[in-house]
CSV table of C-alpha atoms in Angstrom, one decimal:
chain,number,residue,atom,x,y,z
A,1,UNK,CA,0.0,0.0,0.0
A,2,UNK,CA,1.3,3.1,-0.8
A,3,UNK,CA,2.1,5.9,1.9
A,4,UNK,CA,0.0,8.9,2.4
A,5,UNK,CA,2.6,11.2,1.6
A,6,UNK,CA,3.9,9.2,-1.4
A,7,UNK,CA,2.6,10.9,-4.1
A,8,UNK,CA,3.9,9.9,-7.3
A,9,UNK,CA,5.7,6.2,-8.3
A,10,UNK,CA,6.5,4.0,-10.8
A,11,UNK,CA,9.4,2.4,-12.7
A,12,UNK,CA,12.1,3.5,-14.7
A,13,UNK,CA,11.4,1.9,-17.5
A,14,UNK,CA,8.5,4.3,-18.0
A,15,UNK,CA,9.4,7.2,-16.8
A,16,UNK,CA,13.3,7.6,-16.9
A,17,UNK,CA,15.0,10.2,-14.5
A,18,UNK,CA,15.5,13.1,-16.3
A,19,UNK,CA,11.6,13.1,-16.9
A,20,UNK,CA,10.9,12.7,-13.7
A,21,UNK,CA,13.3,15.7,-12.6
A,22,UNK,CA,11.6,17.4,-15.1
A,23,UNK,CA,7.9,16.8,-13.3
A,24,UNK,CA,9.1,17.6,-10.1
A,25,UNK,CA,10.4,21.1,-11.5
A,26,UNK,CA,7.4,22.0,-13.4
A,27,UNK,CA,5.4,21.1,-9.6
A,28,UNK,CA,7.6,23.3,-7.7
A,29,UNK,CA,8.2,19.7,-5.3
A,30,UNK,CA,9.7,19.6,-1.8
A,31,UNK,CA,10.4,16.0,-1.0
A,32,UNK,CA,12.9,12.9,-1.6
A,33,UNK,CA,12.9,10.7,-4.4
A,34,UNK,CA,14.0,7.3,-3.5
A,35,UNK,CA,15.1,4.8,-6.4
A,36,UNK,CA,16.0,1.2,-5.9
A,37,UNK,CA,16.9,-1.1,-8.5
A,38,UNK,CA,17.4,-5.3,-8.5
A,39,UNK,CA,21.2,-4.3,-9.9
A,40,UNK,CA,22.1,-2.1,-7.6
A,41,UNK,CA,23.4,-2.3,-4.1
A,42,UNK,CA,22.3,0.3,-2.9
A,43,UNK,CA,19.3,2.5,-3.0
A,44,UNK,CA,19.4,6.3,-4.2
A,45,UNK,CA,18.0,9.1,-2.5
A,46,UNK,CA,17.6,12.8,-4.1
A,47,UNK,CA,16.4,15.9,-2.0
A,48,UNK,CA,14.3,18.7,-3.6
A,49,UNK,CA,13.5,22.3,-2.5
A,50,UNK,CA,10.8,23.9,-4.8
A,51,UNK,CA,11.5,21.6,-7.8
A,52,UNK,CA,15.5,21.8,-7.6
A,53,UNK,CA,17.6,18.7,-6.6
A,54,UNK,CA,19.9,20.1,-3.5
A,55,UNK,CA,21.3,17.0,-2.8
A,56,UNK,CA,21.6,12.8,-3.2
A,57,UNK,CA,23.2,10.2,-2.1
A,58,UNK,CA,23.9,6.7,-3.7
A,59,UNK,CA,26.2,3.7,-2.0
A,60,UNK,CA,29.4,6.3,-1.0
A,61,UNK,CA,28.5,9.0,-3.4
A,62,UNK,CA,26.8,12.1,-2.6
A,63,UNK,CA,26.1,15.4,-4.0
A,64,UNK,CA,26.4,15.7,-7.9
A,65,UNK,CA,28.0,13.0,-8.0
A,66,UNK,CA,25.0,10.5,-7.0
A,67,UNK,CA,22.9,12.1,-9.1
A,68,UNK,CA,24.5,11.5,-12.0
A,69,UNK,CA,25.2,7.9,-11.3
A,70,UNK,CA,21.6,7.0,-10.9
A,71,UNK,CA,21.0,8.9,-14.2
A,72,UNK,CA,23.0,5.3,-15.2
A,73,UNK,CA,19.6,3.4,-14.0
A,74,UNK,CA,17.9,2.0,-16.9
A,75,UNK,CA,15.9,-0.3,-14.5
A,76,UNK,CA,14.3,0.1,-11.4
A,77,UNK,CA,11.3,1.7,-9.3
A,78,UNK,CA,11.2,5.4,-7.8
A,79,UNK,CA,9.0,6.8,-5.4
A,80,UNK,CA,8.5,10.7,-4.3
A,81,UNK,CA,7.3,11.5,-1.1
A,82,UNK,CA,6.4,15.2,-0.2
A,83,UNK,CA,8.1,15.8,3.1
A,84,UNK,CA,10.0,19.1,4.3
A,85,UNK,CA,13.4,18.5,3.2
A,86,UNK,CA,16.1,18.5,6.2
A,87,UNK,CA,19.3,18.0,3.9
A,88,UNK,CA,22.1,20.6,3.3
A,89,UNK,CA,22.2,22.3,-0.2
A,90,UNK,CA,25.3,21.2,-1.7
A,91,UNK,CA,24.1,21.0,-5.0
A,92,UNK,CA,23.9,24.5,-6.7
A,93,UNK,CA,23.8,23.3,-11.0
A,94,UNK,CA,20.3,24.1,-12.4
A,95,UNK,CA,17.9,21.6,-13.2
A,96,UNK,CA,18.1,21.4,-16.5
A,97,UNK,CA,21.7,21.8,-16.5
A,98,UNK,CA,21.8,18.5,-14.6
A,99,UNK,CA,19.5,16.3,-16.8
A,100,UNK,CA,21.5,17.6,-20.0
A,101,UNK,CA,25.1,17.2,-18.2
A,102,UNK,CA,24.0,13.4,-16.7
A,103,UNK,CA,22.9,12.4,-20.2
A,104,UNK,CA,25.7,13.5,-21.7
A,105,UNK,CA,27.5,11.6,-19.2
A,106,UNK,CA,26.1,8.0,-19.4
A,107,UNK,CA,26.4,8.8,-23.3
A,108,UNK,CA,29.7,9.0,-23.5
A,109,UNK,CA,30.3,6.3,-20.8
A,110,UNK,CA,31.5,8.5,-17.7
A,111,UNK,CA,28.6,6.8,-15.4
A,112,UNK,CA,27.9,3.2,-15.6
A,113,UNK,CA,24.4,2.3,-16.8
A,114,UNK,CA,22.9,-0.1,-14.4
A,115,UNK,CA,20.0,-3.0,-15.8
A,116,UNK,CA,19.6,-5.5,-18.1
A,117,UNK,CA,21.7,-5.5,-21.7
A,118,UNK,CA,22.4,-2.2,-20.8
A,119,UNK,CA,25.6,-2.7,-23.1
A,120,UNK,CA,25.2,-0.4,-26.1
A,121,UNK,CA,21.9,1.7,-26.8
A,122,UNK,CA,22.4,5.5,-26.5
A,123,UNK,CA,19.9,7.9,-25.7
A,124,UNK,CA,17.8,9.2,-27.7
A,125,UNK,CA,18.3,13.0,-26.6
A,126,UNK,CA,22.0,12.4,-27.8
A,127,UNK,CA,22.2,9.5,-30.5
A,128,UNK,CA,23.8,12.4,-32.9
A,129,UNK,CA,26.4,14.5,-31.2
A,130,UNK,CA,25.6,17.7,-33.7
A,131,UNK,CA,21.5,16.4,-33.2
A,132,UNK,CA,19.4,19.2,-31.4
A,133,UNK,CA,18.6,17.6,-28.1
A,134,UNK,CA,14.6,16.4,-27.5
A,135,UNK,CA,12.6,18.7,-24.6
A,136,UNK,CA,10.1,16.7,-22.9
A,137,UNK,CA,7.4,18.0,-20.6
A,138,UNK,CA,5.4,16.6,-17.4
A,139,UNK,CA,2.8,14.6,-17.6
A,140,UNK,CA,-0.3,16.2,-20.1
A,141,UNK,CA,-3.1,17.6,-18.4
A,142,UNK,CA,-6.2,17.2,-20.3
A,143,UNK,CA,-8.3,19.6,-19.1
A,144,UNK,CA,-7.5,22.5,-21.4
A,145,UNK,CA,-7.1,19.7,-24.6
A,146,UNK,CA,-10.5,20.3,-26.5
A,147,UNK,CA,-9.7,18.2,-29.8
A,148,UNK,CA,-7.0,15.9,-30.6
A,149,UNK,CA,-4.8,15.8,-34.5
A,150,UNK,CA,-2.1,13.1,-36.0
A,151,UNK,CA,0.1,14.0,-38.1
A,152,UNK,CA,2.3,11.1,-40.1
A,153,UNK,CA,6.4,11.7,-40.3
A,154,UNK,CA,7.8,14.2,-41.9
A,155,UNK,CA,4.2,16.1,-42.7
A,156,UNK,CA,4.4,20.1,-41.5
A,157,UNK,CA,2.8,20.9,-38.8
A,158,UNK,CA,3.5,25.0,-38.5
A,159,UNK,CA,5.2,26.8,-41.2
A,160,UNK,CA,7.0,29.6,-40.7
A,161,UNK,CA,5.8,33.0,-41.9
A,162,UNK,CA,2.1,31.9,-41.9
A,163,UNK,CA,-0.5,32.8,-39.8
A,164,UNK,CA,-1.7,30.4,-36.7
A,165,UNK,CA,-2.9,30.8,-33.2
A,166,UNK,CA,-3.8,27.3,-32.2
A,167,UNK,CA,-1.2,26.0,-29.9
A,168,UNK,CA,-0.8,22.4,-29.1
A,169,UNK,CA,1.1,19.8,-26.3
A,170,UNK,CA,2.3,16.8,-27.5
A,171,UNK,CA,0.3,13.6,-26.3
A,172,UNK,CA,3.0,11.3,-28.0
A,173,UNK,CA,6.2,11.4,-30.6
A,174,UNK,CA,8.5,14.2,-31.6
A,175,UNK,CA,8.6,17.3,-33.2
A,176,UNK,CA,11.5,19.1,-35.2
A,177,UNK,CA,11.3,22.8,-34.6
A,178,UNK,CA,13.3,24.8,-37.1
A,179,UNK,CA,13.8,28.4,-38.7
A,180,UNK,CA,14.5,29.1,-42.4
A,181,UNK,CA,17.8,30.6,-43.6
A,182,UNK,CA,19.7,31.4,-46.9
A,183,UNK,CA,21.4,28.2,-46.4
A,184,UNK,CA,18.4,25.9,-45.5
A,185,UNK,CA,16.5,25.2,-42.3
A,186,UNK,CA,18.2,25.4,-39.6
A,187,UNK,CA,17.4,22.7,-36.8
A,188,UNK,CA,16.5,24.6,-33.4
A,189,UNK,CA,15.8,21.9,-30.6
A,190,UNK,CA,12.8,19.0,-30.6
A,191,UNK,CA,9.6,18.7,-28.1
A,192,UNK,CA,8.9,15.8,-27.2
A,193,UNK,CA,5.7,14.3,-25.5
A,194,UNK,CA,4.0,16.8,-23.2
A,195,UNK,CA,5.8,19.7,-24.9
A,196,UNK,CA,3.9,22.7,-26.3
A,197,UNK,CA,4.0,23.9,-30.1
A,198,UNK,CA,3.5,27.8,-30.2
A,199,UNK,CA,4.1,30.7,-28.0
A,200,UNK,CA,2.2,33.4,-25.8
A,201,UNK,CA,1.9,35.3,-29.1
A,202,UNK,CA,-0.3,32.0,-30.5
A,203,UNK,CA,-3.4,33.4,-28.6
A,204,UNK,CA,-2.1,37.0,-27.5
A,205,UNK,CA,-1.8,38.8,-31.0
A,206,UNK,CA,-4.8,38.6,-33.7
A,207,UNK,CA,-3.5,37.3,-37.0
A,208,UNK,CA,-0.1,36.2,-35.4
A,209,UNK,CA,2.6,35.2,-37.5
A,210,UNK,CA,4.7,31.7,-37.1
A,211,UNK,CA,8.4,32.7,-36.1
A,212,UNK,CA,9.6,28.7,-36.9
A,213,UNK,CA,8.2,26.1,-38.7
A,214,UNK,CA,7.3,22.5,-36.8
A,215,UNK,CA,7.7,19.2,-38.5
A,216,UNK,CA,6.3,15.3,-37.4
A,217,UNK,CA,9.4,12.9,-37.0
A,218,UNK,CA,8.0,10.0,-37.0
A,219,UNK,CA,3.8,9.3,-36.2
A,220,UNK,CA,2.8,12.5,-33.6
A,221,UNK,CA,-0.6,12.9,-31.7
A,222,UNK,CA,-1.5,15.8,-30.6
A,223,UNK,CA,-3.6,17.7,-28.1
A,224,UNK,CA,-5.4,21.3,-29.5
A,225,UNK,CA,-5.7,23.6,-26.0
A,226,UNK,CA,-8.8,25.5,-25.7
A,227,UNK,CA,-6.6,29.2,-26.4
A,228,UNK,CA,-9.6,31.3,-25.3
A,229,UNK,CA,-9.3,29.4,-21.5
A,230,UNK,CA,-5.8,30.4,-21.9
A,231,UNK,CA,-6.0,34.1,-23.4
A,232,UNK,CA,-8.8,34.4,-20.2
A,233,UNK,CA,-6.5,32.7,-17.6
A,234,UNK,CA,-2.9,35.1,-18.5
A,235,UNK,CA,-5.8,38.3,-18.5
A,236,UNK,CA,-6.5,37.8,-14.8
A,237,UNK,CA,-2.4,37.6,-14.0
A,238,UNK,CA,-1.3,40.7,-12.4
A,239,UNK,CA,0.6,43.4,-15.2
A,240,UNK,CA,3.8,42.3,-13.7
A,241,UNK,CA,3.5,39.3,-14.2
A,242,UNK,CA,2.2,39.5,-17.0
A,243,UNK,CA,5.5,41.4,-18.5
A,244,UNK,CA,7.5,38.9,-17.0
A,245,UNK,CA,5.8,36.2,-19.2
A,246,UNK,CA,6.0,38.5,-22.6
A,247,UNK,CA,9.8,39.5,-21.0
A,248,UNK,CA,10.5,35.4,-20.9
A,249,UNK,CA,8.8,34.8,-24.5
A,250,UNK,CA,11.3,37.5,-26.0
A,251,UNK,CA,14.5,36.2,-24.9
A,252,UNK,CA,13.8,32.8,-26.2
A,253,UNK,CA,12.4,34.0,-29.7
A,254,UNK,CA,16.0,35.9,-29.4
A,255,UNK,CA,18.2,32.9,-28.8
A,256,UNK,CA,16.4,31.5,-31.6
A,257,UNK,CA,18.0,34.9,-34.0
A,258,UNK,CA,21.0,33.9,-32.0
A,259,UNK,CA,21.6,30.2,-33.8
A,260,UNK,CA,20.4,31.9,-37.1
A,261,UNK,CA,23.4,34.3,-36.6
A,262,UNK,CA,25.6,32.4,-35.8
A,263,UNK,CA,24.8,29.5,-38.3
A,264,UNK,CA,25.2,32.6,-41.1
A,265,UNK,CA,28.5,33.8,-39.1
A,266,UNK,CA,27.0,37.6,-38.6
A,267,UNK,CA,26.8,37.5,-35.1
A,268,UNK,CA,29.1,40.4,-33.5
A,269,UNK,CA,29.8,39.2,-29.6
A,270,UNK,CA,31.6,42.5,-28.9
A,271,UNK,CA,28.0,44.5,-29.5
A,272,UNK,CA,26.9,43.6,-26.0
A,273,UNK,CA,29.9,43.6,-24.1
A,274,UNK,CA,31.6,46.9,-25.2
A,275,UNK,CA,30.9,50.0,-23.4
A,276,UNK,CA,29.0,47.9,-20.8
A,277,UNK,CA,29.4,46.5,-17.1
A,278,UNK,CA,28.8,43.5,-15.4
A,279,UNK,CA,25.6,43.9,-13.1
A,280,UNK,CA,25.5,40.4,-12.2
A,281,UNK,CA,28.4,38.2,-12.9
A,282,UNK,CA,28.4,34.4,-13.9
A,283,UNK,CA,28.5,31.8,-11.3
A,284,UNK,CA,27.9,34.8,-8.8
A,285,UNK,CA,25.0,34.0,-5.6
A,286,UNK,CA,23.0,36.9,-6.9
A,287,UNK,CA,19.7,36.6,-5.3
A,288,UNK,CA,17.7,39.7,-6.4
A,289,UNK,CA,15.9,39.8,-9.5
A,290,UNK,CA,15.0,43.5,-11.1
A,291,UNK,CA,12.9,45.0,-13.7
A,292,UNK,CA,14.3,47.7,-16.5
A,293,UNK,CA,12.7,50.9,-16.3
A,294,UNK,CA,15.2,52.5,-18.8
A,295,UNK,CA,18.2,51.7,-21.1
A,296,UNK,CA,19.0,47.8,-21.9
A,297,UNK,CA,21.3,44.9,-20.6
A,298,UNK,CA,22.6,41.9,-22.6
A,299,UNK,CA,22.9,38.4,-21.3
A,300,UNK,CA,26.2,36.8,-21.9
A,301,UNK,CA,27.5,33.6,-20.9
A,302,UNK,CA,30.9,33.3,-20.7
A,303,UNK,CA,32.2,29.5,-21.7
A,304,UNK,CA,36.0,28.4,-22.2
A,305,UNK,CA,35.8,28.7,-26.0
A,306,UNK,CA,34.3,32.7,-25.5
A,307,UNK,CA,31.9,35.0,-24.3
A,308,UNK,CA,28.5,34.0,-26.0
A,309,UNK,CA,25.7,36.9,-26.6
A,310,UNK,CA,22.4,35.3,-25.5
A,311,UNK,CA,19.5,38.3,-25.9
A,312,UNK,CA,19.4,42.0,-24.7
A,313,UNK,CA,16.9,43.1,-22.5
A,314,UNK,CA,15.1,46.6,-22.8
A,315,UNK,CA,12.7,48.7,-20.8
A,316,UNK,CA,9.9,46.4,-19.2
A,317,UNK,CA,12.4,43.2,-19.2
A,318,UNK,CA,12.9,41.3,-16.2
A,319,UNK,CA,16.5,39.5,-15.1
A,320,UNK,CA,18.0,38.4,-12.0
A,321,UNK,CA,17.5,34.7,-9.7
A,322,UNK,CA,14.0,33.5,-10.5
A,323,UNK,CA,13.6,30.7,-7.9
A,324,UNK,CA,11.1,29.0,-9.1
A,325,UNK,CA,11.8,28.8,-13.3
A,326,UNK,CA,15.2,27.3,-14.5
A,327,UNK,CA,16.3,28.9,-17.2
A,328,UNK,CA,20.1,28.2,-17.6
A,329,UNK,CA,20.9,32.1,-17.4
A,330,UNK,CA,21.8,34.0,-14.8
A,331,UNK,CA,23.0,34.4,-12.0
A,332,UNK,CA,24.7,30.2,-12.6
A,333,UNK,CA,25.5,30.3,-15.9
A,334,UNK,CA,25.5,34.1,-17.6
A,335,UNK,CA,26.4,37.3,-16.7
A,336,UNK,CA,24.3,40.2,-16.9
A,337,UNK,CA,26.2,43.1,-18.7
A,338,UNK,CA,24.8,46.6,-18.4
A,339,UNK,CA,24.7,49.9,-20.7
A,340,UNK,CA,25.6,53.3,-19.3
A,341,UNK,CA,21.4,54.3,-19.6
A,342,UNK,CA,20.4,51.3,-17.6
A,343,UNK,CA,17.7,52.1,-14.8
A,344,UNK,CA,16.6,49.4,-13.2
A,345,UNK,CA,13.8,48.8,-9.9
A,346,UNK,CA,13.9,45.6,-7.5
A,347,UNK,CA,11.0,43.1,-7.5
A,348,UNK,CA,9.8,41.6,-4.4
A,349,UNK,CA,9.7,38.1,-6.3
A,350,UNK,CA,7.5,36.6,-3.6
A,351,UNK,CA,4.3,38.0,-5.0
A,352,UNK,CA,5.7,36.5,-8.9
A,353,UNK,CA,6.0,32.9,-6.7
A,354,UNK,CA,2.4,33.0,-5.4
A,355,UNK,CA,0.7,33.7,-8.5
A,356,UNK,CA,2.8,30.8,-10.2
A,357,UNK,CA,2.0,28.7,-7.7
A,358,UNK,CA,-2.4,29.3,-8.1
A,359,UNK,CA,-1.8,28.9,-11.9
A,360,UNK,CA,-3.8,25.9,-13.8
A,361,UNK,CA,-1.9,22.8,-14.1
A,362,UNK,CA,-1.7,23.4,-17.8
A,363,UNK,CA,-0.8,27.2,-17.6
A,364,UNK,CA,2.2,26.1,-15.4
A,365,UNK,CA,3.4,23.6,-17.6
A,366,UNK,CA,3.3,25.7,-20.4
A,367,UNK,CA,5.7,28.4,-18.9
A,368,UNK,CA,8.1,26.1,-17.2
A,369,UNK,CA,8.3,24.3,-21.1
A,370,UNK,CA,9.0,28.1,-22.2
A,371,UNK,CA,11.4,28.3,-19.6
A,372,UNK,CA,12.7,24.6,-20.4
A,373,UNK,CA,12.9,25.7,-24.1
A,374,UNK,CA,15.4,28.9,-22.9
A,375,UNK,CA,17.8,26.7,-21.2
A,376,UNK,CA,18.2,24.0,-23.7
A,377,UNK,CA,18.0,26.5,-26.7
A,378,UNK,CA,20.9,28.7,-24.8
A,379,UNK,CA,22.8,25.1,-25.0
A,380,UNK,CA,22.2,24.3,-29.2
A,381,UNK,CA,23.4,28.5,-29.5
A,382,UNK,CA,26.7,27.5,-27.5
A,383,UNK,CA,27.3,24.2,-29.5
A,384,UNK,CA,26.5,26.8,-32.6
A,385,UNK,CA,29.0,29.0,-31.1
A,386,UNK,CA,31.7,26.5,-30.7
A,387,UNK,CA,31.3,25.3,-34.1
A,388,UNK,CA,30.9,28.2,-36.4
A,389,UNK,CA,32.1,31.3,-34.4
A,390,UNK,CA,31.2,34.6,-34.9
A,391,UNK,CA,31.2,37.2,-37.5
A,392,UNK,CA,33.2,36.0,-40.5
């Protein structure tokens, strides 16, 4: 029987553990998730504050280093219990950061997979080292899914350019987001099942225009959300939050002109350094997070190959720690460089929590996929980066 404050379990075969990290995020969860496995030893043990893994422990490893060796589990059952969470925080990485990072790890053979003829299959996110990795989302929630489509490999599901406002979650395959460029489409990142096609702008802006085009690989089902239940549910947010949603929805449509630049080698990284200073520096514990009331900041992440330009922020933009999105920028991994004009104000960010928190199942899903969508994107612009460089 299961406990009363177990409140989600299953095996690994079904739901792997990057999905379920991924769950746990998009629920804001405080709690441990226990694994055990018939191959291992030893059970594993992962401790979450608001969605974010702060530590584990496996056999003798702890920290970081448990967590990516059960990412090696292939086999096994998990179980999450809600409980308040007495472990030290020793684990700083962002979510998503972790999921990509173990992946990559049991890929290239740094953690032992553990299961049955666990010899030789890579996963899927990284079968092709140059592929654009696959974003999954939690679990669908139907109530805001008012019709259902297929669509059969390789058939076009949005196309750039056109107009569209239906927006869509994936019940089940993949999907190959991409934007057209003088050399060809250009391969963004791929959803995967409870991912969502289509941004705010989908049911914001009458007569909105497709900024990528979405193709089936493979067989894809589909889920149409009911946009007007949307449109009516982001109307009753507070303005703030509001802008912070629109300020979040223009820095990933940015990354986006990012990989185009870089893919065309046009993109100038000294445009948002020079003549600016470092508000919030990479890797710093920045806690604050601030609205722009004047002038502009750029995001730049600094990696060993170079300083990469992410997006620049303008007035009614928001940056700084948001505790309960992961976005893979700053304050952990990007620096927040600011131009002589800028005027910013501090945000209490506890009201921005409580709102997110009394949002509809689906509504939340749909940002923390946006916010997802940021932090692997910001990942397929540095691999662009390290590849093709900058301005020719």
């Amino acid at each position: 029987m299961m406990r009363d404050n177990v409140v989600l379990a299953g095996s690994l075969k079904f739901l792997a553990l990057g999905d379920i990290m991924q769950l746990l995020g998009a629920n804001s969860s405080t709690g441990v998730l226990r694994l055990i496995s018939r191959y291992a030893a030893d059970p594993g043990f992962i401790y979450f504050e608001n969605g974010n893994p702060v530590n584990a422990a496996c056999g003798n490893a702890t920290g970081l280093e448990a967590v990516y060796a059960l990412f090696g589990w292939t086999d096994g059952e998990f179980e999450f219990t809600r409980e308040n969470v007495l472990s030290q925080r020793v684990i700083t990485k962002s979510r998503m950061g972790i999921i990509l990072e173990g992946l990559k790890m049991v890929d290239d053979g740094q953690v032992k997979r553990v299961g049955p003829g666990t010899g030789s299959r890579r996963h899927e996110m990284l079968e092709d080292p140059d592929a654009v990795p696959i974003i999954k989302g939690p679990l669908v929630d139907y109530m805001y899914v008012a019709d259902e489509e297929d669509f059969f490999d390789g058939e076009l599901i949005v196309e750039e350019g056109k107009h569209g406002s239906w927006i869509w979650v994936i019940l089940e395959g993949v999907v190959e987001i991409m934007r057209q460029t003088p050399d060809g489409p250009l391969p963004i990142v791929r959803l995967g099942d409870g991912s969502f096609i289509g941004s705010l702008s989908s049911f914001l802006i009458q007569g909105h225009i497709r900024t990528a085009t979405a193709v089936a690989v493979g067989n894809v089902q589909l889920g149409v959300l009911d946009s007007q239940r949307l449109a009516q549910e982001f109307s009753r947010l507070s303005p703030e939050f509001r802008g912070l949603l629109i300020s979040l929805d223009r820095r990933l449509k940015q990354l986006n002109e990012r990989a185009i630049e870089l893919r065309q080698k046009q993109l100038d990284p000294s445009g948002y350094v020079e003549n600016r200073k470092p508000l919030i520096m990479q890797a710093s514990e920045e806690e604050s997070f601030y609205l722009i009331r004047e002038g502009s900041a750029a995001v730049v992440r600094s990696e060993p190959f170079g300083r990469i330009p992410l997006a620049t922020l303008y007035k009614g933009d928001y940056f700084g720690q948001l505790p309960f999105l992961d976005l893979g920028h700053e304050p952990e991994f990007a620096s927040i460089m600011a131009a002589k004009d800028l005027k910013v104000r501090k945000v209490e960010i506890n009201h921005f929590q409580k709102e997110y928190n009394h949002l509809s199942t689906t509504f939340k899903n749909f940002i923390d996929n946006v916010a997802t969508c940021i932090s692997v994107s910001t990942k397929v612009v540095c691999n662009y980066y390290k590849k093709f460089g900058g301005t020719s």
